[in-house]
Tab-separated table of N, CA and C in Angstrom:
chain	number	residue	atom	x	y	z
A	1	ASN	N	0.281	-1.007	0.027
A	1	ASN	CA	-0.125	0.379	0.169
A	1	ASN	C	0.729	0.856	-0.125
A	2	THR	N	1.910	1.122	0.919
A	2	THR	CA	2.786	2.286	0.886
A	2	THR	C	3.877	2.735	-0.631
A	3	ASP	N	3.804	1.764	-0.945
A	3	ASP	CA	4.366	1.560	-2.547
A	3	ASP	C	3.240	2.678	-3.655
A	4	CYS	N	1.874	2.493	-3.577
A	4	CYS	CA	1.201	2.948	-3.997
A	4	CYS	C	0.636	3.953	-4.065
A	5	GLN	N	0.963	3.984	-2.911
A	5	GLN	CA	0.656	5.490	-2.442
A	5	GLN	C	1.993	6.474	-2.711
A	6	GLU	N	3.475	6.295	-2.907
A	6	GLU	CA	4.491	6.657	-3.144
A	6	GLU	C	4.458	6.927	-4.815
A	7	TRP	N	4.106	6.125	-5.229
A	7	TRP	CA	4.182	5.555	-6.969
A	7	TRP	C	3.325	6.730	-7.275
A	8	ALA	N	1.769	6.681	-6.667
A	8	ALA	CA	0.998	8.081	-6.985
A	8	ALA	C	1.194	9.645	-6.646
A	9	GLU	N	2.138	9.651	-5.673
A	9	GLU	CA	2.699	11.517	-5.618
A	9	GLU	C	3.481	11.260	-6.200
A	10	ALA	N	4.449	10.315	-6.787
A	10	ALA	CA	5.549	10.543	-7.468
A	10	ALA	C	4.688	10.665	-8.962
A	11	TRP	N	3.382	10.367	-9.142
A	11	TRP	CA	2.691	10.837	-10.338
A	11	TRP	C	2.764	11.834	-10.474
A	12	ASN	N	1.736	12.347	-9.310
A	12	ASN	CA	1.126	13.374	-9.262
A	12	ASN	C	1.896	14.738	-9.713
A	13	LEU	N	3.120	14.392	-9.345
A	13	LEU	CA	4.316	15.333	-9.267
A	13	LEU	C	5.289	15.540	-9.826
A	14	HIS	N	4.998	14.519	-10.958
A	14	HIS	CA	5.970	14.714	-12.044
A	14	HIS	C	5.745	16.057	-13.317
A	15	ASN	N	6.449	16.042	-14.150
A	15	ASN	CA	5.959	17.278	-15.112
A	15	ASN	C	5.714	16.380	-16.279
A	16	LEU	N	5.119	17.050	-16.688
A	16	LEU	CA	4.486	16.621	-18.556
A	16	LEU	C	4.596	17.922	-19.137
A	17	GLN	N	4.913	17.412	-20.248
A	17	GLN	CA	5.221	18.236	-21.316
A	17	GLN	C	3.788	17.999	-22.604
A	18	ILE	N	3.102	18.666	-22.787
A	18	ILE	CA	2.581	18.663	-23.684
A	18	ILE	C	2.807	19.746	-24.732
A	19	ARG	N	2.712	19.791	-26.039
A	19	ARG	CA	2.767	20.802	-26.728
A	19	ARG	C	1.922	21.744	-27.475
A	20	GLY	N	2.647	22.824	-27.270
A	20	GLY	CA	1.761	24.045	-27.255
A	20	GLY	C	1.575	24.571	-24.931
A	21	GLU	N	2.034	24.013	-24.556
A	21	GLU	CA	1.648	24.505	-22.929
A	21	GLU	C	2.927	24.294	-22.383
A	22	HIS	N	2.963	25.193	-21.236
A	22	HIS	CA	3.754	25.291	-20.215
A	22	HIS	C	3.967	23.270	-19.526
A	23	THR	N	5.045	23.039	-19.176
A	23	THR	CA	5.676	21.792	-18.354
A	23	THR	C	4.774	22.156	-17.412
A	24	ARG	N	3.547	21.317	-16.626
A	24	ARG	CA	2.708	20.783	-16.220
A	24	ARG	C	2.955	19.633	-15.070
A	25	SER	N	2.608	19.594	-13.237
A	25	SER	CA	2.542	18.472	-13.257
A	25	SER	C	1.005	17.950	-13.339
A	26	PRO	N	0.577	16.686	-13.087
A	26	PRO	CA	-0.729	16.497	-13.379
A	26	PRO	C	-1.811	16.899	-11.688
A	27	ARG	N	-1.240	17.452	-11.092
A	27	ARG	CA	-1.682	17.898	-9.433
A	27	ARG	C	-1.667	18.999	-10.118
A	28	ASN	N	-0.917	19.972	-10.477
A	28	ASN	CA	-1.389	21.567	-10.964
A	28	ASN	C	-1.972	21.782	-12.067
A	29	MET	N	-2.613	20.396	-12.784
A	29	MET	CA	-3.677	20.054	-13.874
A	29	MET	C	-4.904	20.419	-13.552
A	30	PHE	N	-4.601	19.739	-12.470
A	30	PHE	CA	-6.436	19.452	-11.486
A	30	PHE	C	-6.268	20.762	-11.156
A	31	LEU	N	-5.672	20.905	-9.780
A	31	LEU	CA	-5.683	22.233	-9.284
A	31	LEU	C	-6.653	23.540	-9.834
A	32	PHE	N	-5.489	23.909	-11.363
A	32	PHE	CA	-6.002	24.798	-12.037
A	32	PHE	C	-7.231	25.120	-12.977
A	33	SER	N	-7.737	23.248	-13.092
A	33	SER	CA	-8.404	22.782	-13.563
A	33	SER	C	-10.184	23.337	-12.693
A	34	MET	N	-9.991	22.962	-11.377
A	34	MET	CA	-10.929	23.159	-10.687
A	34	MET	C	-11.095	24.584	-10.540
A	35	VAL	N	-10.128	25.263	-10.788
A	35	VAL	CA	-10.240	26.844	-9.873
A	35	VAL	C	-11.076	27.452	-11.547
A	36	ARG	N	-10.403	27.413	-12.322
A	36	ARG	CA	-11.342	27.314	-14.081
A	36	ARG	C	-12.456	26.916	-14.628
A	37	ASP	N	-12.388	25.784	-13.975
A	37	ASP	CA	-13.839	25.052	-14.729
A	37	ASP	C	-14.801	24.840	-13.706
A	38	GLY	N	-14.665	24.826	-12.758
A	38	GLY	CA	-15.216	24.134	-11.231
A	38	GLY	C	-15.822	22.946	-10.685
A	39	PRO	N	-15.278	22.793	-9.456
A	39	PRO	CA	-15.406	21.325	-9.142
A	39	PRO	C	-16.311	20.372	-9.891
A	40	ARG	N	-16.088	19.047	-10.118
A	40	ARG	CA	-16.569	18.251	-10.765
A	40	ARG	C	-16.461	16.886	-9.643
A	41	GLY	N	-17.292	16.368	-9.691
A	41	GLY	CA	-17.621	15.154	-9.145
A	41	GLY	C	-18.209	14.719	-8.145
A	42	LEU	N	-18.437	16.084	-7.232
A	42	LEU	CA	-18.802	16.213	-6.496
A	42	LEU	C	-20.649	16.744	-7.013
A	43	GLU	N	-21.638	16.028	-6.383
A	43	GLU	CA	-23.003	16.788	-7.076
A	43	GLU	C	-23.332	16.734	-5.763
A	44	GLN	N	-24.823	17.387	-4.954
A	44	GLN	CA	-25.402	17.905	-4.815
A	44	GLN	C	-26.477	16.582	-4.258
A	45	SER	N	-26.205	17.087	-2.807
A	45	SER	CA	-27.177	15.538	-1.679
A	45	SER	C	-28.563	16.082	-1.627
A	46	VAL	N	-29.403	15.284	-1.957
A	46	VAL	CA	-30.652	15.337	-2.087
A	46	VAL	C	-31.187	14.930	-0.625
A	47	GLU	N	-31.691	15.536	0.247
A	47	GLU	CA	-32.753	15.321	1.611
A	47	GLU	C	-33.657	14.247	1.310
A	48	PRO	N	-33.600	13.121	1.730
A	48	PRO	CA	-34.437	12.043	2.069
A	48	PRO	C	-35.523	12.514	2.497
A	49	PRO	N	-36.949	12.072	2.501
A	49	PRO	CA	-38.146	12.531	2.265
A	49	PRO	C	-38.232	12.384	4.367
A	50	SER	N	-38.778	13.345	4.579
A	50	SER	CA	-39.089	12.956	6.035
A	50	SER	C	-39.594	11.442	6.984
A	51	GLU	N	-38.923	10.858	7.459
A	51	GLU	CA	-40.863	10.072	7.958
A	51	GLU	C	-40.435	10.277	9.192
A	52	ASP	N	-41.668	9.334	10.344
A	52	ASP	CA	-41.222	9.695	11.579
A	52	ASP	C	-41.180	7.875	11.989
A	53	VAL	N	-40.191	7.507	12.484
A	53	VAL	CA	-39.757	6.392	13.077
A	53	VAL	C	-39.276	6.366	14.596
A	54	GLU	N	-40.700	5.315	15.439
A	54	GLU	CA	-40.849	5.247	16.288
A	54	GLU	C	-39.652	4.652	17.024
A	55	ASP	N	-39.066	3.480	16.928
A	55	ASP	CA	-38.154	2.352	17.224
A	55	ASP	C	-36.830	2.543	15.566
A	56	PRO	N	-35.867	3.223	15.813
A	56	PRO	CA	-35.003	3.220	14.500
A	56	PRO	C	-34.775	1.733	15.015
A	57	GLY	N	-33.973	1.244	16.211
A	57	GLY	CA	-33.423	0.306	15.980
A	57	GLY	C	-34.137	-1.374	15.618
A	58	ALA	N	-35.112	-1.249	15.558
A	58	ALA	CA	-35.861	-2.175	14.647
A	58	ALA	C	-36.831	-1.231	14.208
A	59	TYR	N	-36.454	-0.665	13.331
A	59	TYR	CA	-36.862	-0.610	11.735
A	59	TYR	C	-35.951	-1.192	10.716
A	60	GLY	N	-37.745	-1.807	9.589
A	60	GLY	CA	-37.249	-2.861	8.535
A	60	GLY	C	-37.409	-4.169	8.914
A	61	ILE	N	-37.470	-4.697	10.799
A	61	ILE	CA	-37.326	-6.212	10.813
A	61	ILE	C	-38.753	-6.602	10.910
A	62	ASP	N	-38.869	-7.369	10.376
A	62	ASP	CA	-40.255	-8.524	9.968
A	62	ASP	C	-40.712	-9.248	11.100
A	63	TRP	N	-41.592	-8.919	12.078
A	63	TRP	CA	-41.363	-9.236	13.555
A	63	TRP	C	-42.202	-10.516	13.113
A	64	GLN	N	-42.935	-10.254	12.297
A	64	GLN	CA	-43.735	-11.753	12.512
A	64	GLN	C	-43.098	-13.120	11.651
A	65	ALA	N	-42.201	-13.148	11.082
A	65	ALA	CA	-40.900	-13.582	10.476
A	65	ALA	C	-40.637	-14.468	11.732
A	66	THR	N	-40.496	-13.140	12.428
A	66	THR	CA	-38.728	-13.665	14.151
A	66	THR	C	-39.628	-14.410	14.823
A	67	ASP	N	-40.849	-14.081	14.858
A	67	ASP	CA	-42.059	-14.812	16.412
A	67	ASP	C	-42.334	-16.128	15.813
A	68	ASP	N	-41.796	-16.613	14.695
A	68	ASP	CA	-42.232	-18.473	13.930
A	68	ASP	C	-41.329	-18.766	13.983
A	69	PRO	N	-40.988	-19.362	14.920
A	69	PRO	CA	-39.624	-20.776	15.366
A	69	PRO	C	-39.167	-21.295	14.302
A	70	GLN	N	-40.047	-21.678	13.344
A	70	GLN	CA	-39.627	-22.680	12.201
A	70	GLN	C	-38.968	-21.836	10.783
A	71	LEU	N	-39.411	-21.121	10.722
A	71	LEU	CA	-39.054	-20.004	10.090
A	71	LEU	C	-37.507	-19.461	10.350
A	72	MET	N	-37.373	-19.289	12.186
A	72	MET	CA	-36.051	-19.104	12.386
A	72	MET	C	-34.857	-20.157	12.844
A	73	THR	N	-35.726	-21.539	12.576
A	73	THR	CA	-34.751	-22.763	12.435
A	73	THR	C	-34.360	-22.744	11.608
A	74	HIS	N	-35.186	-22.499	10.293
A	74	HIS	CA	-34.595	-22.528	9.278
A	74	HIS	C	-33.596	-21.625	8.694
A	75	LEU	N	-34.106	-20.350	8.617
A	75	LEU	CA	-33.082	-19.646	8.288
A	75	LEU	C	-31.697	-19.817	9.075
A	76	LEU	N	-31.841	-20.029	10.417
A	76	LEU	CA	-30.480	-20.184	10.876
A	76	LEU	C	-29.835	-21.441	10.644
A	77	ASN	N	-30.143	-22.357	10.867
A	77	ASN	CA	-30.094	-23.801	9.556
A	77	ASN	C	-29.207	-23.580	7.869
A	78	GLU	N	-29.608	-22.887	7.328
A	78	GLU	CA	-29.199	-22.472	6.703
A	78	GLU	C	-28.371	-21.473	6.065
A	79	ASN	N	-28.211	-20.282	7.260
A	79	ASN	CA	-27.490	-19.338	7.389
A	79	ASN	C	-26.705	-19.444	8.672
A	80	PRO	N	-26.274	-19.927	8.712
A	80	PRO	CA	-25.109	-19.831	10.394
A	80	PRO	C	-24.511	-18.731	9.995
A	81	GLU	N	-23.505	-18.273	9.310
A	81	GLU	CA	-22.973	-17.051	9.619
A	81	GLU	C	-23.438	-15.940	10.051
A	82	GLN	N	-25.177	-16.319	10.181
A	82	GLN	CA	-25.929	-14.875	10.729
A	82	GLN	C	-26.455	-15.328	12.061
A	83	SER	N	-26.190	-16.116	12.544
A	83	SER	CA	-26.318	-16.312	13.549
A	83	SER	C	-25.425	-15.434	14.822
A	84	PRO	N	-26.373	-14.903	15.741
A	84	PRO	CA	-25.589	-13.660	16.435
A	84	PRO	C	-24.356	-13.873	17.074
A	85	PHE	N	-24.098	-15.640	17.408
A	85	PHE	CA	-22.973	-16.368	17.705
A	85	PHE	C	-22.244	-16.983	17.333
A	86	ALA	N	-21.941	-16.203	15.520
A	86	ALA	CA	-21.232	-16.922	14.794
A	86	ALA	C	-19.952	-15.723	14.775
A	87	SER	N	-18.534	-16.647	14.860
A	87	SER	CA	-17.393	-16.224	14.957
A	87	SER	C	-17.151	-15.946	13.718
A	88	GLY	N	-17.802	-16.626	12.685
A	88	GLY	CA	-16.990	-16.890	11.016
A	88	GLY	C	-17.537	-17.947	10.014
A	89	PRO	N	-17.471	-17.832	9.132
A	89	PRO	CA	-17.846	-19.403	8.427
A	89	PRO	C	-17.685	-20.441	9.114
A	90	PRO	N	-17.770	-21.657	9.089
A	90	PRO	CA	-17.933	-23.283	9.922
A	90	PRO	C	-16.903	-23.661	8.705
A	91	THR	N	-16.485	-23.368	7.666
A	91	THR	CA	-15.063	-24.164	6.863
A	91	THR	C	-14.773	-23.209	5.978
A	92	HIS	N	-13.633	-23.117	5.856
A	92	HIS	CA	-12.995	-22.238	4.565
A	92	HIS	C	-12.412	-23.082	3.516
A	93	SER	N	-12.962	-22.636	2.578
A	93	SER	CA	-11.985	-22.958	1.236
A	93	SER	C	-10.591	-23.474	1.236
A	94	HIS	N	-10.468	-24.409	0.848
A	94	HIS	CA	-9.232	-25.024	1.186
A	94	HIS	C	-8.368	-24.573	-0.779
A	95	VAL	N	-7.114	-24.052	-0.987
A	95	VAL	CA	-6.818	-23.940	-2.287
A	95	VAL	C	-4.695	-24.345	-2.848
A	96	LEU	N	-4.976	-25.638	-3.180
A	96	LEU	CA	-3.861	-25.745	-2.904
A	96	LEU	C	-2.912	-25.196	-3.663
A	97	CYS	N	-1.691	-24.619	-3.676
A	97	CYS	CA	-0.549	-24.521	-4.642
A	97	CYS	C	0.586	-24.550	-4.215
A	98	GLU	N	0.937	-25.369	-5.597
A	98	GLU	CA	1.730	-25.847	-5.868
A	98	GLU	C	3.244	-25.059	-6.104
A	99	PRO	N	4.334	-25.041	-5.440
A	99	PRO	CA	5.408	-24.282	-5.595
A	99	PRO	C	5.817	-24.017	-7.300
A	100	PRO	N	6.322	-23.255	-7.796
A	100	PRO	CA	6.660	-23.487	-9.031
A	100	PRO	C	8.189	-23.949	-8.996
A	101	ASN	N	8.762	-25.319	-10.298
A	101	ASN	CA	9.722	-25.601	-10.163
A	101	ASN	C	10.903	-24.770	-10.357
A	102	SER	N	11.853	-24.399	-9.785
A	102	SER	CA	13.067	-23.728	-9.960
A	102	SER	C	14.560	-23.860	-10.745
A	103	LEU	N	14.472	-22.900	-11.164
A	103	LEU	CA	15.861	-23.241	-11.784
A	103	LEU	C	17.166	-23.482	-10.893
A	104	PHE	N	17.193	-22.703	-9.557
A	104	PHE	CA	17.846	-22.979	-8.894
A	104	PHE	C	18.002	-23.772	-7.187
A	105	SER	N	18.758	-23.739	-6.670
A	105	SER	CA	18.388	-25.312	-5.923
A	105	SER	C	18.274	-24.705	-4.663
A	106	PRO	N	17.322	-25.162	-3.403
A	106	PRO	CA	17.252	-24.690	-2.594
A	106	PRO	C	18.425	-23.595	-1.363
A	107	GLU	N	19.446	-24.576	-1.585
A	107	GLU	CA	20.455	-23.607	-1.377
A	107	GLU	C	20.907	-22.022	-1.601
A	108	GLN	N	20.561	-21.814	-3.025
A	108	GLN	CA	20.760	-21.195	-3.991
A	108	GLN	C	19.673	-20.369	-3.357
A	109	ILE	N	18.570	-20.310	-3.602
A	109	ILE	CA	17.794	-18.980	-3.473
A	109	ILE	C	17.925	-18.856	-1.701
A	110	ALA	N	17.883	-19.815	-0.868
A	110	ALA	CA	18.576	-19.641	0.409
A	110	ALA	C	19.092	-18.792	0.643
A	111	LEU	N	20.571	-18.317	-0.064
A	111	LEU	CA	21.638	-17.427	-0.018
A	111	LEU	C	21.241	-16.217	-0.739
A	112	LEU	N	20.295	-16.438	-1.714
A	112	LEU	CA	19.577	-15.246	-2.923
A	112	LEU	C	19.046	-14.770	-1.790
A	113	LYS	N	17.981	-15.246	-0.716
A	113	LYS	CA	17.315	-14.255	0.147
A	113	LYS	C	18.175	-13.550	1.374
A	114	ALA	N	18.935	-14.206	1.035
A	114	ALA	CA	19.923	-13.724	2.411
A	114	ALA	C	21.031	-12.347	2.224
A	115	VAL	N	21.173	-12.411	1.209
A	115	VAL	CA	22.299	-11.187	0.120
A	115	VAL	C	21.401	-10.347	-0.370
A	116	VAL	N	19.759	-10.763	-0.926
A	116	VAL	CA	19.276	-9.570	-1.462
A	116	VAL	C	18.271	-9.006	-0.330
A	117	ASP	N	17.912	-7.829	-0.125
A	117	ASP	CA	17.412	-6.667	1.205
A	117	ASP	C	16.582	-6.264	0.349
A	118	VAL	N	15.517	-6.611	0.352
A	118	VAL	CA	14.219	-6.255	-0.039
A	118	VAL	C	13.300	-5.731	0.624
A	119	THR	N	13.474	-4.593	2.116
A	119	THR	CA	12.475	-3.875	2.693
A	119	THR	C	12.734	-2.471	2.767
A	120	SER	N	13.926	-1.936	1.924
A	120	SER	CA	13.813	-0.948	1.877
A	120	SER	C	12.774	0.149	0.499
A	121	PRO	N	12.878	1.112	1.350
A	121	PRO	CA	11.042	1.822	0.374
A	121	PRO	C	11.902	3.245	-0.598
A	122	SER	N	13.224	3.019	-0.776
A	122	SER	CA	13.141	3.500	-1.597
A	122	SER	C	13.879	2.762	-2.965
A	123	MET	N	12.839	3.762	-3.948
A	123	MET	CA	13.299	3.407	-5.070
A	123	MET	C	14.383	3.105	-6.061
A	124	GLY	N	15.351	3.890	-5.454
A	124	GLY	CA	16.939	3.739	-6.292
A	124	GLY	C	17.787	2.066	-5.503
A	125	VAL	N	17.167	2.559	-4.178
A	125	VAL	CA	17.718	1.150	-3.481
A	125	VAL	C	17.110	-0.095	-3.939
A	126	ARG	N	15.989	0.149	-4.130
A	126	ARG	CA	15.378	-1.063	-4.872
A	126	ARG	C	15.822	-1.617	-6.346
A	127	ARG	N	16.147	-0.390	-6.952
A	127	ARG	CA	16.733	-0.525	-8.610
A	127	ARG	C	17.775	-1.673	-8.070
A	128	LEU	N	19.190	-0.961	-7.572
A	128	LEU	CA	20.159	-1.406	-6.834
A	128	LEU	C	19.756	-3.127	-6.682
A	129	VAL	N	18.876	-3.120	-6.457
A	129	VAL	CA	18.504	-4.529	-5.600
A	129	VAL	C	18.657	-5.415	-6.154
A	130	TRP	N	17.607	-4.860	-6.963
A	130	TRP	CA	16.567	-5.784	-8.167
A	130	TRP	C	18.005	-6.126	-9.201
A	131	THR	N	18.686	-5.163	-9.681
A	131	THR	CA	20.008	-4.982	-10.861
A	131	THR	C	20.746	-6.263	-10.164
A	132	GLU	N	21.542	-6.270	-8.974
A	132	GLU	CA	22.128	-6.547	-8.243
A	132	GLU	C	21.526	-8.922	-8.138
A	133	ALA	N	20.187	-8.816	-7.787
A	133	ALA	CA	19.423	-9.530	-7.619
A	133	ALA	C	19.270	-10.284	-9.310
A	134	PHE	N	19.258	-9.405	-10.221
A	134	PHE	CA	19.374	-10.793	-11.407
A	134	PHE	C	21.135	-10.932	-11.534
A	135	ARG	N	21.794	-10.269	-11.575
A	135	ARG	CA	23.153	-10.650	-11.719
A	135	ARG	C	23.697	-11.847	-11.112
A	136	ILE	N	22.713	-11.862	-9.401
A	136	ILE	CA	23.089	-12.865	-8.945
A	136	ILE	C	22.111	-14.440	-9.813
A	137	CYS	N	21.812	-14.323	-9.928
A	137	CYS	CA	20.296	-14.857	-10.351
A	137	CYS	C	21.122	-15.845	-11.863
A	138	ASN	N	21.964	-14.602	-12.626
A	138	ASN	CA	22.515	-15.168	-14.105
A	138	ASN	C	23.604	-15.918	-13.328
A	139	GLU	N	24.754	-15.802	-12.817
A	139	GLU	CA	25.369	-16.821	-12.286
A	139	GLU	C	24.978	-17.838	-11.884
A	140	PHE	N	23.845	-17.714	-10.911
A	140	PHE	CA	23.345	-19.434	-10.714
A	140	PHE	C	22.809	-19.954	-11.606
A	141	TYR	N	22.603	-19.235	-12.819
A	141	TYR	CA	22.532	-20.573	-13.590
A	141	TYR	C	23.416	-21.164	-14.816
A	142	ALA	N	24.207	-19.705	-14.939
A	142	ALA	CA	25.459	-19.813	-15.429
A	142	ALA	C	25.891	-21.527	-15.151
A	143	TYR	N	26.296	-21.318	-13.718
A	143	TYR	CA	26.979	-22.277	-12.654
A	143	TYR	C	26.271	-23.978	-12.476
A	144	ASN	N	24.743	-23.274	-13.067
A	144	ASN	CA	23.432	-24.686	-12.922
A	144	ASN	C	23.694	-25.684	-14.235
A	145	ASN	N	24.222	-25.047	-15.574
A	145	ASN	CA	24.316	-24.998	-16.783
A	145	ASN	C	25.762	-25.206	-16.944
């Protein structure tokens, strides 16, 4: 998520060269367009009709259905997640994921993970990391062949 926000921030601040116009960033173009053309995407909200409700907490509840034990038993049997005591689905889907075949040995993969640091948020550091990782993988591949 942080990566996406950093990318969006960088994109919105980078300069665009549009033929016949000054060099401007997407953020600059958006803000000046809002000033020149007015806000867009904001619609006036319409006030809903006034309706007097005695008990808002009970609004929309079908009391005849809740008083029918047979219907409520069926509802809870067929929809256990709607029980007030349910903490989650009774079973979870299981998806078996086989790891892909690797050109490298488990030792080489462990070495690569130990040597390459992917925790830095800096894009410059990440570029260097991936360049180094690519170089190491090329060495592994040459060694294996």
